mmCIF file of C-alpha atoms and ligand atoms in Angstrom:
data_model
loop_
_atom_site.group_PDB
_atom_site.id
_atom_site.type_symbol
_atom_site.label_atom_id
_atom_site.label_comp_id
_atom_site.label_asym_id
_atom_site.label_seq_id
_atom_site.Cartn_x
_atom_site.Cartn_y
_atom_site.Cartn_z
ATOM 1 C CA MET A 326 -2.046 -4.569 -15.292
ATOM 2 C CA GLN A 327 1.697 -4.316 -15.601
ATOM 3 C CA ALA A 328 4.321 -3.196 -13.128
ATOM 4 C CA ARG A 329 6.119 -0.108 -14.465
ATOM 5 C CA LYS A 330 9.886 0.105 -14.285
ATOM 6 C CA ILE A 331 11.152 3.323 -12.679
ATOM 7 C CA SER A 332 14.824 2.392 -12.361
ATOM 8 C CA ASP A 333 17.119 -0.580 -12.743
ATOM 9 C CA GLY A 334 15.537 -3.382 -10.684
ATOM 10 C CA ILE A 335 12.773 -1.150 -9.301
ATOM 11 C CA TRP A 336 9.147 -1.174 -10.449
ATOM 12 C CA TRP A 337 6.063 0.808 -9.504
ATOM 13 C CA THR A 338 3.344 -1.596 -8.402
ATOM 14 C CA GLY A 339 0.829 0.922 -7.079
ATOM 15 C CA ALA A 340 -2.803 1.785 -7.736
ATOM 16 C CA VAL A 341 -4.476 4.956 -8.973
ATOM 17 C CA ASP A 342 -7.707 5.751 -7.152
ATOM 18 C CA TRP A 343 -9.368 8.036 -9.688
ATOM 19 C CA ASP A 344 -12.728 8.261 -7.963
ATOM 20 C CA ARG A 345 -11.903 8.667 -4.279
ATOM 21 C CA ARG A 346 -13.267 12.001 -3.069
ATOM 22 C CA LEU A 347 -12.651 11.921 0.680
ATOM 23 C CA PHE A 348 -9.746 10.819 2.843
ATOM 24 C CA ASP A 349 -9.948 10.036 6.565
ATOM 25 C CA SER A 350 -13.646 10.983 6.227
ATOM 26 C CA LEU A 351 -12.375 14.561 6.403
ATOM 27 C CA ILE A 352 -10.084 15.637 3.600
ATOM 28 C CA PRO A 353 -11.576 16.463 0.189
ATOM 29 C CA LEU A 354 -9.810 14.803 -2.745
ATOM 30 C CA PRO A 355 -10.980 16.768 -5.809
ATOM 31 C CA ASP A 356 -8.310 15.103 -7.971
ATOM 32 C CA GLY A 357 -8.468 11.560 -6.559
ATOM 33 C CA THR A 358 -5.239 10.016 -5.301
ATOM 34 C CA SER A 359 -2.861 7.121 -5.766
ATOM 35 C CA TYR A 360 -1.200 4.603 -3.463
ATOM 36 C CA ASN A 361 2.305 4.047 -4.733
ATOM 37 C CA SER A 362 4.030 0.792 -3.976
ATOM 38 C CA TYR A 363 7.453 -0.221 -5.295
ATOM 39 C CA PHE A 364 8.997 -3.623 -5.859
ATOM 40 C CA VAL A 365 12.789 -3.790 -5.547
ATOM 41 C CA GLN A 366 14.779 -6.758 -6.822
ATOM 42 C CA GLY A 367 18.348 -7.146 -5.575
ATOM 43 C CA SER A 368 20.737 -9.886 -6.671
ATOM 44 C CA LYS A 369 19.949 -11.880 -3.503
ATOM 45 C CA LYS A 370 16.692 -10.651 -2.022
ATOM 46 C CA SER A 371 13.613 -8.649 -2.908
ATOM 47 C CA ALA A 372 11.435 -6.107 -1.148
ATOM 48 C CA LEU A 373 8.131 -4.348 -1.557
ATOM 49 C CA ILE A 374 8.247 -0.751 -0.347
ATOM 50 C CA ASP A 375 4.814 0.154 1.010
ATOM 51 C CA ALA A 376 1.623 -1.513 -0.131
ATOM 52 C CA VAL A 377 -1.732 -0.007 -1.122
ATOM 53 C CA ASP A 378 -5.122 0.775 0.345
ATOM 54 C CA PRO A 379 -6.944 -2.532 0.940
ATOM 55 C CA THR A 380 -9.649 -1.499 -1.530
ATOM 56 C CA MET A 381 -6.980 -1.648 -4.242
ATOM 57 C CA LYS A 382 -5.143 -4.830 -3.281
ATOM 58 C CA LYS A 383 -6.207 -6.651 -6.445
ATOM 59 C CA VAL A 384 -4.344 -4.034 -8.471
ATOM 60 C CA LEU A 385 -1.193 -4.502 -6.388
ATOM 61 C CA PHE A 386 -1.329 -8.275 -6.806
ATOM 62 C CA ALA A 387 -1.935 -7.954 -10.545
ATOM 63 C CA ARG A 388 1.142 -5.765 -10.967
ATOM 64 C CA LEU A 389 3.272 -8.081 -8.825
ATOM 65 C CA ASN A 390 2.042 -11.068 -10.858
ATOM 66 C CA SER A 391 3.083 -9.293 -14.046
ATOM 67 C CA LEU A 392 6.663 -9.571 -12.761
ATOM 68 C CA ASN A 393 6.297 -13.345 -12.164
ATOM 69 C CA ILE A 394 7.489 -12.937 -8.605
ATOM 70 C CA SER A 395 7.679 -16.194 -6.700
ATOM 71 C CA SER A 396 8.706 -14.731 -3.368
ATOM 72 C CA ILE A 397 9.140 -11.466 -1.541
ATOM 73 C CA ASP A 398 11.610 -11.274 1.349
ATOM 74 C CA TYR A 399 10.697 -7.947 2.897
ATOM 75 C CA VAL A 400 7.619 -5.740 2.916
ATOM 76 C CA ILE A 401 8.662 -2.285 4.058
ATOM 77 C CA ALA A 402 5.996 -0.564 6.164
ATOM 78 C CA ASN A 403 7.335 2.981 6.179
ATOM 79 C CA HIS A 404 4.057 4.133 7.701
ATOM 80 C CA ALA A 405 1.320 2.118 9.374
ATOM 81 C CA GLU A 406 -1.678 4.023 8.072
ATOM 82 C CA GLN A 407 -4.070 1.754 6.253
ATOM 83 C CA ASP A 408 -3.846 3.454 2.853
ATOM 84 C CA HIS A 409 -0.307 2.041 2.612
ATOM 85 C CA SER A 410 -0.143 -0.808 5.102
ATOM 86 C CA GLY A 411 -3.735 -2.017 5.028
ATOM 87 C CA SER A 412 -2.962 -4.712 2.453
ATOM 88 C CA ILE A 413 0.252 -5.900 4.131
ATOM 89 C CA PRO A 414 -1.589 -8.801 5.849
ATOM 90 C CA ASP A 415 -2.668 -10.006 2.384
ATOM 91 C CA ILE A 416 0.891 -9.718 1.065
ATOM 92 C CA LEU A 417 2.251 -11.642 4.066
ATOM 93 C CA ALA A 418 -0.368 -14.327 3.480
ATOM 94 C CA ALA A 419 0.494 -14.593 -0.220
ATOM 95 C CA TYR A 420 4.262 -14.614 0.344
ATOM 96 C CA PRO A 421 4.806 -16.767 3.438
ATOM 97 C CA ASN A 422 8.542 -16.061 3.706
ATOM 98 C CA ALA A 423 8.081 -12.297 3.745
ATOM 99 C CA LYS A 424 8.711 -10.190 6.848
ATOM 100 C CA ALA A 425 7.148 -6.805 7.457
ATOM 101 C CA VAL A 426 9.965 -4.324 8.114
ATOM 102 C CA THR A 427 9.122 -1.323 10.210
ATOM 103 C CA SER A 428 10.261 1.053 12.952
ATOM 104 C CA GLU A 429 9.881 0.282 16.641
ATOM 105 C CA LYS A 430 6.685 2.321 16.875
ATOM 106 C CA GLY A 431 5.521 0.961 13.529
ATOM 107 C CA LYS A 432 5.616 -2.567 14.954
ATOM 108 C CA ALA A 433 3.093 -1.730 17.673
ATOM 109 C CA LEU A 434 0.850 0.050 15.206
ATOM 110 C CA ILE A 435 0.738 -2.691 12.566
ATOM 111 C CA MET A 436 0.051 -5.227 15.315
ATOM 112 C CA ASP A 437 -2.746 -3.069 16.783
ATOM 113 C CA LEU A 438 -4.307 -1.804 13.565
ATOM 114 C CA LEU A 439 -3.719 -4.671 11.162
ATOM 115 C CA ALA A 440 -3.266 -7.689 13.439
ATOM 116 C CA VAL A 441 0.097 -8.508 11.855
ATOM 117 C CA PRO A 442 1.579 -11.381 13.921
ATOM 118 C CA GLU A 443 4.700 -10.427 15.866
ATOM 119 C CA ASP A 444 6.766 -13.226 14.338
ATOM 120 C CA ARG A 445 6.208 -11.746 10.866
ATOM 121 C CA ILE A 446 7.718 -8.375 11.844
ATOM 122 C CA LEU A 447 11.347 -7.263 11.638
ATOM 123 C CA VAL A 448 12.071 -4.031 13.497
ATOM 124 C CA VAL A 449 14.811 -1.792 12.101
ATOM 125 C CA LYS A 450 16.520 1.009 13.972
ATOM 126 C CA ASP A 451 17.114 4.512 12.664
ATOM 127 C CA GLY A 452 19.940 4.302 10.103
ATOM 128 C CA GLU A 453 19.888 0.493 9.899
ATOM 129 C CA ALA A 454 20.186 -1.107 6.460
ATOM 130 C CA ILE A 455 19.202 -4.323 4.734
ATOM 131 C CA ASP A 456 21.370 -5.657 1.923
ATOM 132 C CA LEU A 457 19.345 -7.010 -1.001
ATOM 133 C CA GLY A 458 22.477 -7.678 -3.044
ATOM 134 C CA GLU A 459 23.779 -4.760 -5.130
ATOM 135 C CA LYS A 460 20.978 -2.728 -3.612
ATOM 136 C CA THR A 461 20.728 -1.514 -0.036
ATOM 137 C CA LEU A 462 17.610 -0.417 1.778
ATOM 138 C CA GLN A 463 18.533 2.098 4.433
ATOM 139 C CA PHE A 464 15.879 3.213 6.917
ATOM 140 C CA LEU A 465 15.761 6.736 8.269
ATOM 141 C CA TYR A 466 13.382 7.554 11.069
ATOM 142 C CA PHE A 467 11.425 10.693 10.228
ATOM 143 C CA PRO A 468 8.705 10.876 12.900
ATOM 144 C CA TRP A 469 5.506 12.846 12.384
ATOM 145 C CA VAL A 470 5.264 12.856 8.654
ATOM 146 C CA HIS A 471 2.317 11.883 9.238
ATOM 147 C CA TRP A 472 2.284 9.593 12.265
ATOM 148 C CA PRO A 473 4.925 9.127 14.973
ATOM 149 C CA GLU A 474 6.245 5.848 13.574
ATOM 150 C CA THR A 475 7.101 7.031 10.096
ATOM 151 C CA MET A 476 10.408 6.205 8.452
ATOM 152 C CA LEU A 477 11.830 6.805 4.989
ATOM 153 C CA THR A 478 13.584 4.194 2.857
ATOM 154 C CA TRP A 479 16.695 5.154 0.908
ATOM 155 C CA ILE A 480 18.473 3.201 -1.808
ATOM 156 C CA PRO A 481 21.960 4.760 -1.893
ATOM 157 C CA GLU A 482 23.184 2.912 -5.006
ATOM 158 C CA GLN A 483 20.487 4.592 -7.099
ATOM 159 C CA LYS A 484 19.998 7.639 -4.880
ATOM 160 C CA ILE A 485 16.245 7.111 -4.718
ATOM 161 C CA LEU A 486 14.274 8.122 -1.645
ATOM 162 C CA PHE A 487 10.946 6.517 -0.736
ATOM 163 C CA PRO A 488 9.429 8.890 1.837
ATOM 164 C CA CYS A 489 5.873 7.483 1.969
ATOM 165 C CA ASP A 490 3.466 10.369 2.731
ATOM 166 C CA LEU A 491 6.137 13.090 2.763
ATOM 167 C CA PHE A 492 6.386 15.016 -0.552
ATOM 168 C CA GLY A 493 3.226 13.317 -1.832
ATOM 169 C CA SER A 494 0.151 14.718 -3.485
ATOM 170 C CA HIS A 495 -3.404 13.538 -3.766
ATOM 171 C CA LEU A 496 -3.424 13.501 -7.532
ATOM 172 C CA ALA A 497 -4.675 10.658 -9.689
ATOM 173 C CA SER A 498 -2.739 10.610 -12.934
ATOM 174 C CA ALA A 499 -1.770 8.190 -15.664
ATOM 175 C CA ASP A 500 1.656 9.862 -15.639
ATOM 176 C CA LEU A 501 3.923 8.403 -12.948
ATOM 177 C CA TYR A 502 6.160 11.449 -12.983
ATOM 178 C CA THR A 503 6.023 15.159 -12.473
ATOM 179 C CA SER A 504 5.840 16.200 -16.082
ATOM 180 C CA GLU A 505 4.084 19.522 -15.397
ATOM 181 C CA GLU A 506 5.399 21.185 -12.276
ATOM 182 C CA SER A 507 2.863 23.999 -12.606
ATOM 183 C CA LEU A 508 0.073 21.402 -12.355
ATOM 184 C CA LEU A 509 1.751 19.485 -9.559
ATOM 185 C CA LEU A 510 2.444 22.458 -7.313
ATOM 186 C CA PRO A 511 -1.208 23.194 -6.342
ATOM 187 C CA ALA A 512 -1.861 19.500 -5.672
ATOM 188 C CA ALA A 513 1.323 19.154 -3.616
ATOM 189 C CA LYS A 514 0.515 22.335 -1.691
ATOM 190 C CA ARG A 515 -3.046 21.205 -0.972
ATOM 191 C CA TYR A 516 -1.672 17.878 0.261
ATOM 192 C CA TYR A 517 0.940 19.611 2.403
ATOM 193 C CA ALA A 518 -1.743 21.898 3.858
ATOM 194 C CA GLU A 519 -4.126 19.087 4.677
ATOM 195 C CA ILE A 520 -1.690 16.408 5.833
ATOM 196 C CA MET A 521 1.727 17.818 6.655
ATOM 197 C CA MET A 522 1.231 21.384 7.920
ATOM 198 C CA PRO A 523 0.468 20.307 11.504
ATOM 199 C CA PHE A 524 3.941 18.735 11.577
ATOM 200 C CA ARG A 525 5.874 21.547 9.939
ATOM 201 C CA THR A 526 8.202 22.036 12.921
ATOM 202 C CA SER A 527 9.229 18.394 12.801
ATOM 203 C CA ILE A 528 9.636 18.533 9.017
ATOM 204 C CA GLU A 529 11.776 21.661 9.266
ATOM 205 C CA LYS A 530 14.043 19.976 11.849
ATOM 206 C CA ASN A 531 14.486 16.872 9.716
ATOM 207 C CA LEU A 532 14.537 18.303 6.191
ATOM 208 C CA ASN A 533 18.325 18.467 6.153
ATOM 209 C CA LYS A 534 18.383 14.673 6.467
ATOM 210 C CA VAL A 535 16.815 14.613 3.008
ATOM 211 C CA THR A 536 18.919 17.325 1.389
ATOM 212 C CA GLY A 537 22.057 15.691 2.815
ATOM 213 C CA LEU A 538 21.268 12.576 0.802
ATOM 214 C CA ASP A 539 21.129 14.560 -2.441
ATOM 215 C CA PRO A 540 18.441 12.273 -3.913
ATOM 216 C CA GLN A 541 18.195 11.924 -7.672
ATOM 217 C CA MET A 542 14.600 10.794 -7.432
ATOM 218 C CA ILE A 543 11.925 11.016 -4.731
ATOM 219 C CA ALA A 544 9.234 8.375 -4.985
ATOM 220 C CA PRO A 545 6.448 9.157 -2.500
ATOM 221 C CA SER A 546 3.466 6.949 -1.823
ATOM 222 C CA HIS A 547 0.847 9.372 -3.138
ATOM 223 C CA GLY A 548 0.908 11.174 -6.470
ATOM 224 C CA PRO A 549 3.688 11.700 -8.982
ATOM 225 C CA ILE A 550 7.314 10.644 -8.575
ATOM 226 C CA HIS A 551 9.732 13.573 -8.464
ATOM 227 C CA LYS A 552 12.530 13.361 -11.008
ATOM 228 C CA ASN A 553 13.512 16.862 -9.950
ATOM 229 C CA PRO A 554 13.679 16.541 -6.143
ATOM 230 C CA LYS A 555 14.888 20.131 -5.743
ATOM 231 C CA PHE A 556 11.493 21.367 -6.927
ATOM 232 C CA ILE A 557 9.536 19.710 -4.139
ATOM 233 C CA ILE A 558 12.215 20.176 -1.460
ATOM 234 C CA ASP A 559 12.377 23.917 -2.174
ATOM 235 C CA ALA A 560 8.589 24.141 -2.040
ATOM 236 C CA TYR A 561 8.553 22.367 1.333
ATOM 237 C CA ARG A 562 11.309 24.592 2.677
ATOM 238 C CA ASP A 563 9.192 27.636 1.855
ATOM 239 C CA TRP A 564 5.982 26.119 3.225
ATOM 240 C CA VAL A 565 7.465 24.935 6.526
ATOM 241 C CA ALA A 566 9.941 27.712 7.261
ATOM 242 C CA GLY A 567 9.416 30.667 4.936
ATOM 243 C CA PRO A 568 8.037 33.830 6.531
ATOM 244 C CA PRO A 569 4.257 34.294 6.384
ATOM 245 C CA LYS A 570 3.188 36.264 3.346
ATOM 246 C CA ASN A 571 1.079 39.334 2.772
ATOM 247 C CA LEU A 572 -2.134 37.335 2.999
ATOM 248 C CA ILE A 573 -5.034 37.517 5.433
ATOM 249 C CA VAL A 574 -7.531 34.674 5.313
ATOM 250 C CA VAL A 575 -11.106 35.680 6.076
ATOM 251 C CA PRO A 576 -13.306 32.611 6.605
ATOM 252 C CA TYR A 577 -16.829 33.808 7.255
ATOM 253 C CA ILE A 578 -20.518 33.057 7.347
ATOM 254 C CA SER A 579 -23.317 35.555 6.959
ATOM 255 C CA MET A 580 -26.930 34.716 7.753
ATOM 256 C CA HIS A 581 -28.628 37.984 6.783
ATOM 257 C CA ASP A 582 -25.818 39.893 5.035
ATOM 258 C CA SER A 583 -24.636 42.150 7.891
ATOM 259 C CA THR A 584 -21.469 40.104 8.453
ATOM 260 C CA ARG A 585 -20.993 39.848 4.680
ATOM 261 C CA LEU A 586 -21.074 43.653 4.360
ATOM 262 C CA MET A 587 -18.424 43.896 7.081
ATOM 263 C CA VAL A 588 -16.233 41.232 5.486
ATOM 264 C CA GLU A 589 -16.451 42.893 2.074
ATOM 265 C CA HIS A 590 -15.568 46.252 3.609
ATOM 266 C CA PHE A 591 -12.599 44.683 5.410
ATOM 267 C CA VAL A 592 -11.279 43.046 2.239
ATOM 268 C CA GLU A 593 -11.530 46.386 0.385
ATOM 269 C CA ALA A 594 -9.951 48.270 3.289
ATOM 270 C CA CYS A 595 -7.051 45.829 3.128
ATOM 271 C CA ALA A 596 -6.689 46.226 -0.645
ATOM 272 C CA ASP A 597 -6.640 50.027 -0.240
ATOM 273 C CA ARG A 598 -3.615 49.563 2.015
ATOM 274 C CA GLY A 599 -1.709 47.137 -0.191
ATOM 275 C CA LEU A 600 -2.822 44.081 1.780
ATOM 276 C CA PHE A 601 -4.173 40.913 0.227
ATOM 277 C CA ALA A 602 -7.173 39.579 2.118
ATOM 278 C CA GLU A 603 -9.129 36.627 0.739
ATOM 279 C CA GLN A 604 -12.708 36.163 1.883
ATOM 280 C CA PHE A 605 -13.852 32.580 2.085
ATOM 281 C CA ASP A 606 -17.557 31.803 2.418
ATOM 282 C CA LEU A 607 -17.906 28.782 4.678
ATOM 283 C CA ALA A 608 -21.507 28.124 3.645
ATOM 284 C CA ASP A 609 -20.405 25.804 0.867
ATOM 285 C CA ALA A 610 -16.669 25.597 1.368
ATOM 286 C CA ASP A 611 -13.864 23.422 0.079
ATOM 287 C CA THR A 612 -11.948 23.102 3.329
ATOM 288 C CA GLY A 613 -8.894 21.931 1.391
ATOM 289 C CA ARG A 614 -8.774 25.348 -0.282
ATOM 290 C CA LEU A 615 -9.044 27.006 3.133
ATOM 291 C CA ALA A 616 -6.137 24.854 4.340
ATOM 292 C CA MET A 617 -4.081 25.919 1.301
ATOM 293 C CA LEU A 618 -4.653 29.601 2.057
ATOM 294 C CA LEU A 619 -3.530 29.022 5.630
ATOM 295 C CA VAL A 620 -0.108 27.764 4.466
ATOM 296 C CA ASP A 621 1.104 31.290 3.695
ATOM 297 C CA ALA A 622 -1.269 33.499 5.678
ATOM 298 C CA SER A 623 -0.003 36.079 8.153
ATOM 299 C CA GLY A 624 -3.353 36.360 9.844
ATOM 300 C CA ILE A 625 -6.842 34.942 10.192
ATOM 301 C CA VAL A 626 -9.868 37.196 10.490
ATOM 302 C CA LEU A 627 -12.987 35.197 11.288
ATOM 303 C CA GLY A 628 -16.346 36.645 10.250
ATOM 304 C CA SER A 629 -19.385 35.392 12.104
ATOM 305 C CA PRO A 630 -22.786 36.480 13.287
ATOM 306 C CA ILE A 631 -23.712 35.567 16.831
ATOM 307 C CA VAL A 632 -26.141 32.669 16.594
ATOM 308 C CA LEU A 633 -27.573 30.832 19.581
ATOM 309 C CA ALA A 634 -25.322 32.916 21.860
ATOM 310 C CA GLY A 635 -22.043 31.970 20.136
ATOM 311 C CA PRO A 636 -20.250 31.792 16.791
ATOM 312 C CA HIS A 637 -21.948 30.220 13.828
ATOM 313 C CA PRO A 638 -21.016 26.503 14.047
ATOM 314 C CA LYS A 639 -19.368 26.607 10.606
ATOM 315 C CA VAL A 640 -17.061 29.389 11.783
ATOM 316 C CA ALA A 641 -16.320 27.412 14.946
ATOM 317 C CA TYR A 642 -15.383 24.510 12.671
ATOM 318 C CA ALA A 643 -13.001 26.743 10.699
ATOM 319 C CA ALA A 644 -11.368 27.825 13.975
ATOM 320 C CA ILE A 645 -11.010 24.206 15.114
ATOM 321 C CA LEU A 646 -9.560 23.261 11.719
ATOM 322 C CA ALA A 647 -7.036 26.119 11.807
ATOM 323 C CA ASN A 648 -6.072 25.136 15.337
ATOM 324 C CA ALA A 649 -5.462 21.546 14.221
ATOM 325 C CA LEU A 650 -3.499 22.516 11.106
ATOM 326 C CA ARG A 651 -1.182 24.884 13.060
ATOM 327 C CA PRO A 652 -0.417 27.385 10.293
ATOM 328 C CA LYS A 653 2.250 30.083 10.577
ATOM 329 C CA ALA A 654 -0.255 32.932 11.123
ATOM 330 C CA THR A 655 0.735 35.357 13.864
ATOM 331 C CA PHE A 656 -2.464 37.319 14.421
ATOM 332 C CA ALA A 657 -6.219 36.924 14.373
ATOM 333 C CA SER A 658 -9.334 38.952 14.826
ATOM 334 C CA VAL A 659 -13.090 38.592 14.642
ATOM 335 C CA ILE A 660 -15.648 40.697 12.832
ATOM 336 C CA GLY A 661 -19.370 40.118 12.830
ATOM 337 C CA SER A 662 -22.843 41.149 13.708
ATOM 338 C CA PHE A 663 -25.242 40.391 16.534
ATOM 339 C CA GLY A 664 -28.873 41.015 17.424
ATOM 340 C CA TRP A 665 -28.850 40.829 21.205
ATOM 341 C CA GLY A 666 -25.673 39.226 22.524
ATOM 342 C CA GLY A 667 -23.574 36.172 23.273
ATOM 343 C CA ARG A 668 -19.976 35.072 23.560
ATOM 344 C CA LEU A 669 -18.537 35.257 20.049
ATOM 345 C CA VAL A 670 -14.957 36.429 20.427
ATOM 346 C CA GLU A 671 -14.104 34.508 23.605
ATOM 347 C CA THR A 672 -15.500 31.284 22.184
ATOM 348 C CA LEU A 673 -13.517 31.549 18.942
ATOM 349 C CA GLN A 674 -10.326 32.471 20.791
ATOM 350 C CA ALA A 675 -10.737 29.449 23.038
ATOM 351 C CA LEU A 676 -11.008 27.177 19.984
ATOM 352 C CA MET A 677 -7.489 28.071 18.784
ATOM 353 C CA PRO A 678 -5.186 27.370 21.754
ATOM 354 C CA ASN A 679 -2.456 25.741 19.620
ATOM 355 C CA LEU A 680 -1.814 28.902 17.630
ATOM 356 C CA LYS A 681 0.516 31.626 18.857
ATOM 357 C CA LEU A 682 -1.776 34.451 17.801
ATOM 358 C CA ASP A 683 -1.995 38.066 18.800
ATOM 359 C CA PHE A 684 -5.699 38.810 18.948
ATOM 360 C CA LEU A 685 -6.372 42.218 17.460
ATOM 361 C CA PRO A 686 -9.424 44.204 18.608
ATOM 362 C CA PRO A 687 -12.608 42.653 17.191
ATOM 363 C CA VAL A 688 -15.298 44.617 15.404
ATOM 364 C CA LEU A 689 -18.861 43.683 16.316
ATOM 365 C CA ALA A 690 -21.861 45.551 14.891
ATOM 366 C CA LYS A 691 -25.311 45.529 16.420
ATOM 367 C CA GLY A 692 -27.476 44.630 13.475
ATOM 368 C CA LEU A 693 -26.508 46.358 10.243
ATOM 369 C CA PRO A 694 -23.009 47.846 10.254
ATOM 370 C CA ARG A 695 -23.019 51.642 10.682
ATOM 371 C CA PRO A 696 -20.332 54.227 9.847
ATOM 372 C CA LYS A 697 -18.651 53.732 13.229
ATOM 373 C CA ASP A 698 -18.405 50.000 12.550
ATOM 374 C CA TYR A 699 -16.874 50.594 9.130
ATOM 375 C CA ALA A 700 -14.443 53.028 10.737
ATOM 376 C CA ALA A 701 -13.472 50.322 13.244
ATOM 377 C CA ILE A 702 -12.905 47.898 10.356
ATOM 378 C CA ASP A 703 -10.683 50.510 8.659
ATOM 379 C CA ALA A 704 -8.732 50.814 11.902
ATOM 380 C CA LEU A 705 -8.317 47.031 12.051
ATOM 381 C CA ALA A 706 -6.996 47.012 8.473
ATOM 382 C CA GLU A 707 -4.613 49.843 9.368
ATOM 383 C CA THR A 708 -3.314 47.932 12.395
ATOM 384 C CA ILE A 709 -2.687 44.941 10.156
ATOM 385 C CA ARG A 710 -0.923 47.132 7.602
ATOM 386 C CA THR A 711 1.537 48.260 10.253
ATOM 387 C CA ARG A 712 2.244 44.611 11.123
ATOM 388 C CA ILE A 713 2.655 43.268 7.599
ATOM 389 C CA ILE A 714 3.998 46.131 5.500
ATOM 390 C CA ALA A 715 5.466 48.871 7.656
ATOM 391 C CA PRO A 716 4.694 50.880 10.784
HETATM 392 FE FE1 LIG B 1144 -1.042 8.204 3.076
HETATM 393 FE FE2 LIG B 1144 -0.721 8.922 6.388
HETATM 394 O O1 LIG B 1144 -1.168 7.911 4.910
#
């Protein structure tokens, strides 16, 4: 396994995880992922920017060995999560002169999570730089992309940014670069939805730090390297700060088809009014796809029967997920069916306290939906039309 040169004195030493299908025991990875690591050789010193998931450390060592490296001076821990930093203890053991370089908060995390000894850690402040000789590593704090300790590494001489998780994608590929932007965009959006969307306010505040650098290349720690940084920066700008789109997400479950009939009527009622509503059956759902829909959605309409006196647990899960992901949606409602009663609407509302949502009147049918229930669904669609299109 060879290291792959990406620029003068900089090599990719990462690992492609073709077969991984779940991240954090939560996030589906239909396309696998990669853990990108980069070795930088200056005229005086060398550095490794991020490492790899511990399951892939043999690959990292094989690529480093292909460069005949006898020592590494710095191991940059941009982010303490184990998929990047989990093999740093092995690197420090193999290269006894190396120091792990991280932010102030990163120091505590790599000591707590990875048992890195304090005397092997060098803390850098926001904006601080390390001179490798004809190459500088500058560190920019960028908290909450994905954890609070995260920093980006910038090499000004070559205008390459190493932002760790930010701008990444869970996409296993033999191609190190973004050769097909149309293929990359869905993977990058899915990754943004699953990993970055909860932090969109922080990203929006800090995005100008990145554009101000005018990078020529962005080399994240998951997925392809961006030779056209504008492509991914523009996509992020839209995802974090663009207005919500004409899209209503309708996650639902139906046990005996009454709720399904209501959901299908709602989706058609929306289409009749020029609204795009996407129904999403939670019975066998790809939650990553649900997260992607939430990136642009104006509203969330949950469809659930009342079961055991409350929402169907899979709909409750969708509400909890939406609450955690903090999408831009501005309104929500509930439609569904019941046999005898329970607390459906109140329970679902209470599961989404993080979202600034206007709750529109719910539509609940006793048993099979009747004409009055369909009329109420039409009225809900009309209310939404006045919000999204025009009064
Ligand atoms: Fe790829 Fe937050 O780790």
